[in-house]
Amino acid sequence: MAQSTVIKNFRDGTLLFADNTGTPLTMPIQYEAGDFSIDNLNEGLVETTAYLDRGEFATLRKTNRVFPAFSFTAHMTDLSDATDRLLYDLARKTGAWASAVSTLGANADAMTYKLTFTAEGTNFGDPADHTMVLNDCRITLSFSEGDPNSFSVAGIVYGAITAT
């Protein structure tokens, strides 16, 4: 398969959160800025340490696991609701997300989600859309008043990452 000839941009992406219930609770992020980013991706998701021999480079070794961090912003439309799945409630595990089950399991101490980033491809002649699935994501949310009001979401990926 040849590499796509269409450069993707912020207009092509979507974000979807899911929990771990039998039929997962899901929520596409609406009214987001198109600024999703993820950092600290590398081979094996591990740190490397350079070892020296009397001050000179001797070797490079893999050491501790690293946990990639991601972020994005979304425009604020609502805060909390018992039936509508909202971003504020997702982060707080309240409202419609109160019964959500962590991707780490029903007895997990911390709430985590699966986050799927999809970049449109088929509309541009690619054989498929392009996805990055981030498992076991713990998120935090910040709110800012302005024009418009906005949420800033930050997260850490504790599970596997797959890309297609």
Short mmCIF file of C-alpha atoms in Angstrom, two decimals:
data_model
loop_
_atom_site.label_atom_id
_atom_site.label_comp_id
_atom_site.label_asym_id
_atom_site.label_seq_id
_atom_site.Cartn_x
_atom_site.Cartn_y
_atom_site.Cartn_z
CA MET A 1 0.00 0.00 0.00
CA ALA A 2 1.37 3.39 -0.98
CA GLN A 3 1.55 6.31 1.41
CA SER A 4 -1.39 8.69 1.12
CA THR A 5 -0.82 11.73 -1.07
CA VAL A 6 -3.28 13.89 0.90
CA ILE A 7 -1.91 15.89 3.82
CA LYS A 8 -4.32 15.69 6.76
CA ASN A 9 -5.25 18.73 8.87
CA PHE A 10 -7.40 19.77 11.83
CA ARG A 11 -10.59 19.52 9.75
CA ASP A 12 -10.11 15.78 9.28
CA GLY A 13 -9.88 14.58 12.90
CA THR A 14 -12.37 13.30 15.46
CA LEU A 15 -12.01 12.24 19.10
CA LEU A 16 -14.14 9.58 20.76
CA PHE A 17 -14.06 8.53 24.44
CA ALA A 18 -15.37 5.14 25.60
CA ASP A 19 -15.59 3.42 28.98
CA ASN A 20 -15.49 -0.33 29.70
CA THR A 21 -19.14 -1.25 30.31
CA GLY A 22 -20.59 -4.24 28.41
CA THR A 23 -21.99 -1.85 25.81
CA PRO A 24 -19.50 0.98 26.19
CA LEU A 25 -20.66 4.47 27.04
CA THR A 26 -19.19 6.62 24.28
CA MET A 27 -18.91 10.31 23.59
CA PRO A 28 -17.57 12.03 20.50
CA ILE A 29 -16.03 15.36 21.39
CA GLN A 30 -18.03 18.07 19.67
CA TYR A 31 -17.05 21.68 19.09
CA GLU A 32 -13.38 21.05 19.63
CA ALA A 33 -10.60 23.23 18.33
CA GLY A 34 -8.77 20.60 16.28
CA ASP A 35 -5.62 20.90 18.39
CA PHE A 36 -5.23 17.33 19.68
CA SER A 37 -1.61 16.53 20.46
CA ILE A 38 0.26 13.62 22.01
CA ASP A 39 3.82 13.65 23.34
CA ASN A 40 6.48 11.17 24.40
CA LEU A 41 5.91 8.49 21.77
CA ASN A 42 8.94 6.34 21.07
CA GLU A 43 10.00 2.79 20.30
CA GLY A 44 8.86 0.56 23.15
CA LEU A 45 7.45 3.46 25.21
CA VAL A 46 10.52 3.44 27.43
CA GLU A 47 13.11 5.90 28.64
CA THR A 48 16.67 5.44 27.56
CA THR A 49 19.76 6.03 29.61
CA ALA A 50 23.21 6.72 28.25
CA TYR A 51 25.95 4.98 30.21
CA LEU A 52 29.40 6.47 30.20
CA ASP A 53 32.85 4.95 30.39
CA ARG A 54 35.05 7.48 32.16
CA GLY A 55 33.05 10.35 30.74
CA GLU A 56 32.66 8.99 27.21
CA PHE A 57 29.57 7.39 25.69
CA ALA A 58 29.61 3.61 26.14
CA THR A 59 26.08 2.40 25.43
CA LEU A 60 22.42 3.31 25.39
CA ARG A 61 19.93 1.17 27.34
CA LYS A 62 16.17 1.06 27.66
CA THR A 63 15.02 1.64 31.25
CA ASN A 64 11.68 2.78 32.74
CA ARG A 65 8.31 2.79 30.99
CA VAL A 66 7.13 6.21 29.79
CA PHE A 67 3.52 7.31 29.70
CA PRO A 68 2.61 9.53 26.77
CA ALA A 69 0.64 12.70 27.51
CA PHE A 70 -2.08 14.17 25.32
CA SER A 71 -4.16 17.35 25.28
CA PHE A 72 -6.89 19.12 23.37
CA THR A 73 -9.34 21.98 23.83
CA ALA A 74 -13.09 22.08 23.30
CA HIS A 75 -15.66 24.85 23.36
CA MET A 76 -17.96 24.78 26.40
CA THR A 77 -21.62 24.15 25.60
CA ASP A 78 -22.82 22.64 28.86
CA LEU A 79 -21.52 21.44 32.21
CA SER A 80 -23.32 18.57 33.93
CA ASP A 81 -26.40 16.51 33.10
CA ALA A 82 -27.89 13.24 34.37
CA THR A 83 -28.65 11.88 30.88
CA ASP A 84 -26.55 13.75 28.30
CA ARG A 85 -22.92 12.63 28.09
CA LEU A 86 -20.85 15.76 28.66
CA LEU A 87 -17.13 16.43 28.86
CA TYR A 88 -17.24 17.89 32.38
CA ASP A 89 -19.03 14.78 33.66
CA LEU A 90 -16.62 12.49 31.81
CA ALA A 91 -13.67 14.01 33.64
CA ARG A 92 -15.42 14.01 37.03
CA LYS A 93 -17.30 10.65 36.62
CA THR A 94 -20.55 12.42 37.44
CA GLY A 95 -23.91 12.90 35.71
CA ALA A 96 -24.43 10.50 32.82
CA TRP A 97 -20.90 9.14 33.39
CA ALA A 98 -21.50 8.23 37.07
CA SER A 99 -22.04 4.55 36.16
CA ALA A 100 -19.05 4.38 33.81
CA VAL A 101 -16.60 1.51 34.26
CA SER A 102 -12.85 2.11 34.09
CA THR A 103 -10.92 0.49 31.26
CA LEU A 104 -8.67 -0.84 34.03
CA GLY A 105 -11.65 -2.89 35.32
CA ALA A 106 -14.72 -2.52 37.49
CA ASN A 107 -12.67 -2.58 40.69
CA ALA A 108 -10.00 -0.12 39.55
CA ASP A 109 -9.18 2.67 41.97
CA ALA A 110 -8.85 5.27 39.18
CA MET A 111 -11.20 6.00 36.29
CA THR A 112 -9.65 5.59 32.86
CA TYR A 113 -11.09 5.62 29.34
CA LYS A 114 -10.21 4.57 25.82
CA LEU A 115 -9.65 7.53 23.50
CA THR A 116 -9.73 7.07 19.74
CA PHE A 117 -8.37 9.73 17.41
CA THR A 118 -9.51 9.25 13.81
CA ALA A 119 -8.22 11.17 10.81
CA GLU A 120 -10.45 10.93 7.73
CA GLY A 121 -8.80 9.06 4.88
CA THR A 122 -11.42 7.29 2.76
CA ASN A 123 -12.93 10.59 1.57
CA PHE A 124 -9.51 11.40 0.09
CA GLY A 125 -9.00 8.08 -1.70
CA ASP A 126 -7.08 6.35 1.10
CA PRO A 127 -8.03 2.69 1.60
CA ALA A 128 -9.14 3.44 5.20
CA ASP A 129 -9.38 6.16 7.82
CA HIS A 130 -6.36 6.54 10.08
CA THR A 131 -6.76 5.82 13.79
CA MET A 132 -4.75 6.04 16.97
CA VAL A 133 -6.31 4.19 19.92
CA LEU A 134 -5.08 5.22 23.36
CA ASN A 135 -6.00 2.75 26.10
CA ASP A 136 -6.33 3.38 29.82
CA CYS A 137 -6.31 7.19 29.67
CA ARG A 138 -6.67 9.21 32.87
CA ILE A 139 -7.87 12.75 32.17
CA THR A 140 -8.05 16.10 33.90
CA LEU A 141 -10.13 19.05 32.79
CA SER A 142 -9.63 22.79 33.10
CA PHE A 143 -12.28 25.41 32.42
CA SER A 144 -11.70 28.94 31.13
CA GLU A 145 -14.25 31.67 30.64
CA GLY A 146 -13.79 33.72 27.50
CA ASP A 147 -14.99 34.16 23.96
CA PRO A 148 -15.84 31.31 23.80
CA ASN A 149 -15.75 29.53 27.15
CA SER A 150 -13.51 26.51 26.81
CA PHE A 151 -12.32 23.27 28.34
CA SER A 152 -8.70 22.18 28.22
CA VAL A 153 -8.29 18.44 28.56
CA ALA A 154 -5.00 16.81 29.52
CA GLY A 155 -4.43 13.10 29.86
CA ILE A 156 -1.88 10.38 30.45
CA VAL A 157 -1.93 7.09 28.53
CA TYR A 158 -1.23 4.15 30.86
CA GLY A 159 -2.15 1.37 28.40
CA ALA A 160 -1.31 0.25 24.90
CA ILE A 161 -1.34 2.53 21.89
CA THR A 162 -2.26 1.19 18.48
CA ALA A 163 -2.23 3.06 15.19
CA THR A 164 -3.55 2.14 11.76
#
